[in-house]
């Protein structure tokens, strides 16, 4: 059976949430991890917990040189990089008409350019070791939600980046996958629910399983299985895969009807709540330095 034992895994966005929990799970399975984030104090706590099987590097995925330094630290400590989990990502709030442009740009910078920088930095070592790269996309790549345009677009971009990369490196012995999750109980979703009653209302109004939030543990298990088996697609929960096959239907007039019915109420409410907050992203993102808001 496939195993991560003895493998070296680079994980971005690993200070907390899915990234940190995946690092913990991988170390328990005998892997070594190189973890990065912009949240210095939380990253240090996670690294201390993981011990000698972990190297942590304070690094912003929007900075290619920082990611190259992170990879270099991992190679110096463990000899190379076998697997990559390009996990770092954020979201912004509000309609295209009203979202803070700086927040929108930062979402795209982290969620797309950050994936590119992570892969670009690690790829020489991954090629040498004939490894595997898992790019974290989202259900939002093929089922967009109103008020989250930057997130939707960036996750679609991340999926297509992974698909193009696969074509480039398969003959070199490298496999590439993309992960697509519905709502997971991460800081990103928790913050959105806390900040915006419109977000919680939109979520509650979605049909069937689309309204449910999945635990971080289930997502971590799926990510670990994806890394072990070098999967082309990772879906969390599994039914997300069926929606991937139906993406043409989802964005058809019939598929969009529910969101179109909600939007006249939800979008003005969300924009009003964002204006009252005075920010188009979570306070956590601003405090960590991931986003510096410019104002409208």
GROMACS .gro file of C-alpha atoms in nm:
model
  296
    1UNK     CA    1   0.000   0.000   0.000
    2UNK     CA    2   0.108   0.359  -0.063
    3UNK     CA    3   0.259   0.529   0.238
    4UNK     CA    4   0.394   0.868   0.340
    5UNK     CA    5   0.641   0.713   0.582
    6UNK     CA    6   0.983   0.869   0.528
    7UNK     CA    7   0.848   1.122   0.277
    8UNK     CA    8   0.909   1.495   0.308
    9UNK     CA    9   0.596   1.709   0.267
   10UNK     CA   10   0.588   2.085   0.209
   11UNK     CA   11   0.265   2.238   0.344
   12UNK     CA   12   0.167   2.603   0.309
   13UNK     CA   13  -0.089   2.774   0.532
   14UNK     CA   14   0.013   2.529   0.804
   15UNK     CA   15  -0.007   2.737   1.123
   16UNK     CA   16  -0.366   2.632   1.196
   17UNK     CA   17  -0.673   2.467   1.045
   18UNK     CA   18  -0.646   2.206   0.773
   19UNK     CA   19  -0.276   2.272   0.710
   20UNK     CA   20  -0.172   2.221   1.072
   21UNK     CA   21  -0.396   1.918   1.123
   22UNK     CA   22  -0.269   1.757   0.803
   23UNK     CA   23   0.089   1.814   0.919
   24UNK     CA   24   0.007   1.643   1.250
   25UNK     CA   25  -0.154   1.347   1.073
   26UNK     CA   26   0.140   1.307   0.835
   27UNK     CA   27   0.400   1.315   1.113
   28UNK     CA   28   0.202   1.046   1.297
   29UNK     CA   29   0.233   0.835   0.981
   30UNK     CA   30   0.608   0.875   0.975
   31UNK     CA   31   0.643   1.167   0.736
   32UNK     CA   32   0.862   1.473   0.778
   33UNK     CA   33   0.707   1.812   0.714
   34UNK     CA   34   0.818   2.157   0.607
   35UNK     CA   35   0.548   2.399   0.719
   36UNK     CA   36   0.506   2.765   0.624
   37UNK     CA   37   0.269   3.047   0.715
   38UNK     CA   38   0.263   3.421   0.781
   39UNK     CA   39   0.133   3.377   1.137
   40UNK     CA   40   0.464   3.355   1.322
   41UNK     CA   41   0.348   3.277   1.675
   42UNK     CA   42   0.095   3.008   1.580
   43UNK     CA   43   0.338   2.853   1.332
   44UNK     CA   44   0.603   2.829   1.603
   45UNK     CA   45   0.359   2.654   1.839
   46UNK     CA   46   0.267   2.401   1.572
   47UNK     CA   47   0.634   2.338   1.492
   48UNK     CA   48   0.723   2.289   1.859
   49UNK     CA   49   0.447   2.032   1.890
   50UNK     CA   50   0.568   1.838   1.584
   51UNK     CA   51   0.927   1.828   1.701
   52UNK     CA   52   1.227   1.700   1.510
   53UNK     CA   53   1.022   1.578   1.213
   54UNK     CA   54   0.926   1.936   1.130
   55UNK     CA   55   1.096   2.242   0.986
   56UNK     CA   56   0.896   2.565   1.005
   57UNK     CA   57   0.968   2.873   0.796
   58UNK     CA   58   0.790   3.206   0.825
   59UNK     CA   59   0.707   3.269   0.459
   60UNK     CA   60   0.448   3.455   0.252
   61UNK     CA   61   0.337   3.252  -0.050
   62UNK     CA   62   0.305   3.574  -0.251
   63UNK     CA   63   0.686   3.610  -0.227
   64UNK     CA   64   0.869   3.365  -0.453
   65UNK     CA   65   1.204   3.422  -0.283
   66UNK     CA   66   1.047   3.342   0.056
   67UNK     CA   67   0.909   3.015  -0.077
   68UNK     CA   68   1.245   2.929  -0.233
   69UNK     CA   69   1.404   2.988   0.107
   70UNK     CA   70   1.145   2.761   0.271
   71UNK     CA   71   1.217   2.484   0.024
   72UNK     CA   72   1.592   2.532   0.070
   73UNK     CA   73   1.549   2.494   0.446
   74UNK     CA   74   1.356   2.171   0.398
   75UNK     CA   75   1.610   2.033   0.153
   76UNK     CA   76   1.897   2.124   0.386
   77UNK     CA   77   1.729   1.951   0.681
   78UNK     CA   78   1.567   1.649   0.518
   79UNK     CA   79   1.742   1.610   0.182
   80UNK     CA   80   1.457   1.704  -0.051
   81UNK     CA   81   1.083   1.751  -0.103
   82UNK     CA   82   0.870   1.452  -0.207
   83UNK     CA   83   0.518   1.588  -0.172
   84UNK     CA   84   0.359   1.933  -0.178
   85UNK     CA   85   0.028   2.045  -0.029
   86UNK     CA   86  -0.040   2.395  -0.168
   87UNK     CA   87  -0.296   2.478   0.097
   88UNK     CA   88  -0.264   2.851   0.178
   89UNK     CA   89  -0.577   3.045   0.090
   90UNK     CA   90  -0.805   3.326   0.201
   91UNK     CA   91  -1.141   3.476   0.101
   92UNK     CA   92  -1.292   3.823   0.071
   93UNK     CA   93  -1.649   3.935   0.138
   94UNK     CA   94  -1.889   4.143  -0.064
   95UNK     CA   95  -2.022   4.198  -0.414
   96UNK     CA   96  -1.801   4.287  -0.710
   97UNK     CA   97  -1.947   4.638  -0.692
   98UNK     CA   98  -1.854   4.691  -0.327
   99UNK     CA   99  -1.568   4.458  -0.223
  100UNK     CA  100  -1.246   4.635  -0.126
  101UNK     CA  101  -1.022   4.616  -0.435
  102UNK     CA  102  -0.713   4.555  -0.220
  103UNK     CA  103  -0.878   4.257  -0.053
  104UNK     CA  104  -0.990   4.119  -0.390
  105UNK     CA  105  -0.635   4.148  -0.529
  106UNK     CA  106  -0.487   3.981  -0.223
  107UNK     CA  107  -0.720   3.681  -0.251
  108UNK     CA  108  -0.610   3.629  -0.611
  109UNK     CA  109  -0.245   3.685  -0.516
  110UNK     CA  110  -0.247   3.426  -0.237
  111UNK     CA  111  -0.480   3.170  -0.395
  112UNK     CA  112  -0.325   3.169  -0.745
  113UNK     CA  113   0.018   3.332  -0.736
  114UNK     CA  114   0.080   3.166  -0.401
  115UNK     CA  115   0.019   2.825  -0.556
  116UNK     CA  116   0.252   2.911  -0.845
  117UNK     CA  117   0.529   3.028  -0.611
  118UNK     CA  118   0.493   2.719  -0.393
  119UNK     CA  119   0.511   2.484  -0.689
  120UNK     CA  120   0.785   2.677  -0.869
  121UNK     CA  121   1.007   2.669  -0.561
  122UNK     CA  122   0.953   2.301  -0.484
  123UNK     CA  123   0.934   2.158  -0.835
  124UNK     CA  124   1.305   2.087  -0.897
  125UNK     CA  125   1.324   1.869  -0.586
  126UNK     CA  126   0.985   1.710  -0.653
  127UNK     CA  127   1.097   1.620  -1.006
  128UNK     CA  128   1.420   1.474  -0.873
  129UNK     CA  129   1.222   1.255  -0.635
  130UNK     CA  130   0.939   1.182  -0.882
  131UNK     CA  131   0.693   1.317  -0.629
  132UNK     CA  132   0.341   1.451  -0.612
  133UNK     CA  133   0.172   1.790  -0.579
  134UNK     CA  134  -0.177   1.847  -0.438
  135UNK     CA  135  -0.322   2.191  -0.511
  136UNK     CA  136  -0.608   2.293  -0.283
  137UNK     CA  137  -0.894   2.424  -0.494
  138UNK     CA  138  -1.259   2.413  -0.384
  139UNK     CA  139  -1.614   2.321  -0.474
  140UNK     CA  140  -1.629   2.694  -0.556
  141UNK     CA  141  -1.421   2.623  -0.868
  142UNK     CA  142  -1.731   2.484  -1.035
  143UNK     CA  143  -2.016   2.597  -0.808
  144UNK     CA  144  -1.965   2.972  -0.745
  145UNK     CA  145  -2.142   3.157  -0.468
  146UNK     CA  146  -2.250   3.525  -0.489
  147UNK     CA  147  -2.051   3.765  -0.274
  148UNK     CA  148  -1.735   3.553  -0.302
  149UNK     CA  149  -1.623   3.634  -0.656
  150UNK     CA  150  -1.251   3.657  -0.576
  151UNK     CA  151  -1.256   3.322  -0.398
  152UNK     CA  152  -1.460   3.155  -0.673
  153UNK     CA  153  -1.235   3.286  -0.949
  154UNK     CA  154  -0.910   3.209  -0.770
  155UNK     CA  155  -1.011   2.853  -0.688
  156UNK     CA  156  -1.114   2.792  -1.049
  157UNK     CA  157  -0.774   2.927  -1.146
  158UNK     CA  158  -0.601   2.697  -0.898
  159UNK     CA  159  -0.778   2.395  -1.045
  160UNK     CA  160  -0.679   2.488  -1.399
  161UNK     CA  161  -0.321   2.557  -1.287
  162UNK     CA  162  -0.306   2.204  -1.145
  163UNK     CA  163  -0.448   2.057  -1.465
  164UNK     CA  164  -0.194   2.241  -1.682
  165UNK     CA  165   0.091   2.146  -1.450
  166UNK     CA  166  -0.009   1.780  -1.471
  167UNK     CA  167   0.034   1.790  -1.849
  168UNK     CA  168   0.382   1.943  -1.812
  169UNK     CA  169   0.532   1.711  -1.552
  170UNK     CA  170   0.365   1.371  -1.591
  171UNK     CA  171   0.641   1.251  -1.825
  172UNK     CA  172   0.894   1.348  -1.557
  173UNK     CA  173   0.737   1.108  -1.310
  174UNK     CA  174   0.549   1.375  -1.114
  175UNK     CA  175   0.177   1.342  -1.041
  176UNK     CA  176  -0.053   1.638  -0.975
  177UNK     CA  177  -0.393   1.653  -0.811
  178UNK     CA  178  -0.647   1.915  -0.708
  179UNK     CA  179  -0.861   1.907  -0.394
  180UNK     CA  180  -1.221   2.026  -0.396
  181UNK     CA  181  -1.402   2.076  -0.068
  182UNK     CA  182  -1.745   2.195   0.027
  183UNK     CA  183  -1.778   2.401   0.346
  184UNK     CA  184  -1.523   2.282   0.602
  185UNK     CA  185  -1.524   2.393   0.968
  186UNK     CA  186  -1.202   2.593   0.927
  187UNK     CA  187  -1.112   2.944   1.049
  188UNK     CA  188  -1.207   3.074   0.702
  189UNK     CA  189  -1.566   2.948   0.729
  190UNK     CA  190  -1.590   3.018   1.103
  191UNK     CA  191  -1.484   3.380   1.051
  192UNK     CA  192  -1.729   3.432   0.766
  193UNK     CA  193  -2.017   3.297   0.976
  194UNK     CA  194  -1.913   3.516   1.269
  195UNK     CA  195  -1.872   3.831   1.060
  196UNK     CA  196  -2.172   3.801   0.832
  197UNK     CA  197  -2.522   3.684   0.910
  198UNK     CA  198  -2.582   3.705   0.533
  199UNK     CA  199  -2.319   3.435   0.478
  200UNK     CA  200  -2.478   3.207   0.736
  201UNK     CA  201  -2.821   3.271   0.584
  202UNK     CA  202  -2.692   3.196   0.234
  203UNK     CA  203  -2.535   2.874   0.357
  204UNK     CA  204  -2.853   2.764   0.534
  205UNK     CA  205  -3.055   2.829   0.217
  206UNK     CA  206  -2.851   2.601  -0.006
  207UNK     CA  207  -3.017   2.274  -0.112
  208UNK     CA  208  -2.942   1.936   0.045
  209UNK     CA  209  -2.582   1.861   0.146
  210UNK     CA  210  -2.460   2.195   0.008
  211UNK     CA  211  -2.579   2.358   0.330
  212UNK     CA  212  -2.378   2.126   0.556
  213UNK     CA  213  -2.036   2.193   0.706
  214UNK     CA  214  -1.785   1.907   0.716
  215UNK     CA  215  -1.536   1.852   0.998
  216UNK     CA  216  -1.168   1.931   0.960
  217UNK     CA  217  -1.083   1.569   1.050
  218UNK     CA  218  -1.270   1.434   0.748
  219UNK     CA  219  -1.091   1.681   0.524
  220UNK     CA  220  -0.752   1.588   0.671
  221UNK     CA  221  -0.819   1.218   0.617
  222UNK     CA  222  -0.905   1.287   0.254
  223UNK     CA  223  -0.593   1.500   0.204
  224UNK     CA  224  -0.367   1.235   0.359
  225UNK     CA  225  -0.524   0.967   0.138
  226UNK     CA  226  -0.475   1.193  -0.163
  227UNK     CA  227  -0.108   1.240  -0.081
  228UNK     CA  228  -0.055   0.870  -0.016
  229UNK     CA  229  -0.228   0.755  -0.334
  230UNK     CA  230  -0.120   1.050  -0.552
  231UNK     CA  231  -0.482   1.112  -0.649
  232UNK     CA  232  -0.582   1.316  -0.951
  233UNK     CA  233  -0.883   1.456  -0.762
  234UNK     CA  234  -0.965   1.475  -0.393
  235UNK     CA  235  -1.328   1.547  -0.303
  236UNK     CA  236  -1.451   1.637   0.045
  237UNK     CA  237  -1.714   1.506   0.106
  238UNK     CA  238  -1.723   1.247  -0.172
  239UNK     CA  239  -2.046   1.381  -0.326
  240UNK     CA  240  -1.856   1.693  -0.437
  241UNK     CA  241  -1.716   1.477  -0.716
  242UNK     CA  242  -2.062   1.432  -0.864
  243UNK     CA  243  -2.105   1.809  -0.876
  244UNK     CA  244  -1.773   1.837  -1.054
  245UNK     CA  245  -1.910   1.622  -1.334
  246UNK     CA  246  -2.224   1.838  -1.340
  247UNK     CA  247  -2.055   2.178  -1.351
  248UNK     CA  248  -2.224   2.267  -1.681
  249UNK     CA  249  -2.562   2.209  -1.521
  250UNK     CA  250  -2.469   2.406  -1.208
  251UNK     CA  251  -2.399   2.720  -1.411
  252UNK     CA  252  -2.699   2.676  -1.640
  253UNK     CA  253  -3.016   2.886  -1.594
  254UNK     CA  254  -3.175   2.594  -1.409
  255UNK     CA  255  -2.873   2.536  -1.186
  256UNK     CA  256  -2.838   2.904  -1.100
  257UNK     CA  257  -3.204   2.955  -1.010
  258UNK     CA  258  -3.159   2.907  -0.634
  259UNK     CA  259  -2.873   3.156  -0.611
  260UNK     CA  260  -3.052   3.401  -0.838
  261UNK     CA  261  -3.357   3.385  -0.611
  262UNK     CA  262  -3.141   3.449  -0.303
  263UNK     CA  263  -2.919   3.722  -0.445
  264UNK     CA  264  -3.161   4.022  -0.436
  265UNK     CA  265  -3.184   3.980  -0.059
  266UNK     CA  266  -2.846   3.830   0.034
  267UNK     CA  267  -2.612   4.061  -0.160
  268UNK     CA  268  -2.744   4.396  -0.025
  269UNK     CA  269  -2.744   4.247   0.324
  270UNK     CA  270  -2.388   4.119   0.287
  271UNK     CA  271  -2.264   4.450   0.148
  272UNK     CA  272  -2.428   4.639   0.435
  273UNK     CA  273  -2.265   4.408   0.689
  274UNK     CA  274  -1.926   4.442   0.518
  275UNK     CA  275  -1.960   4.821   0.523
  276UNK     CA  276  -2.044   4.810   0.895
  277UNK     CA  277  -1.740   4.591   0.962
  278UNK     CA  278  -1.516   4.830   0.771
  279UNK     CA  279  -1.331   4.542   0.608
  280UNK     CA  280  -1.385   4.296   0.322
  281UNK     CA  281  -1.207   4.001   0.482
  282UNK     CA  282  -1.168   3.845   0.825
  283UNK     CA  283  -1.000   4.030   1.110
  284UNK     CA  284  -0.767   3.730   1.136
  285UNK     CA  285  -0.633   3.793   0.783
  286UNK     CA  286  -0.565   4.158   0.860
  287UNK     CA  287  -0.402   4.084   1.197
  288UNK     CA  288  -0.171   3.824   1.043
  289UNK     CA  289  -0.067   4.067   0.768
  290UNK     CA  290  -0.222   3.855   0.493
  291UNK     CA  291  -0.435   4.154   0.386
  292UNK     CA  292  -0.389   4.528   0.428
  293UNK     CA  293  -0.714   4.697   0.337
  294UNK     CA  294  -0.701   5.013   0.129
  295UNK     CA  295  -1.056   5.136   0.177
  296UNK     CA  296  -1.302   5.194  -0.104
   0.00000   0.00000   0.00000
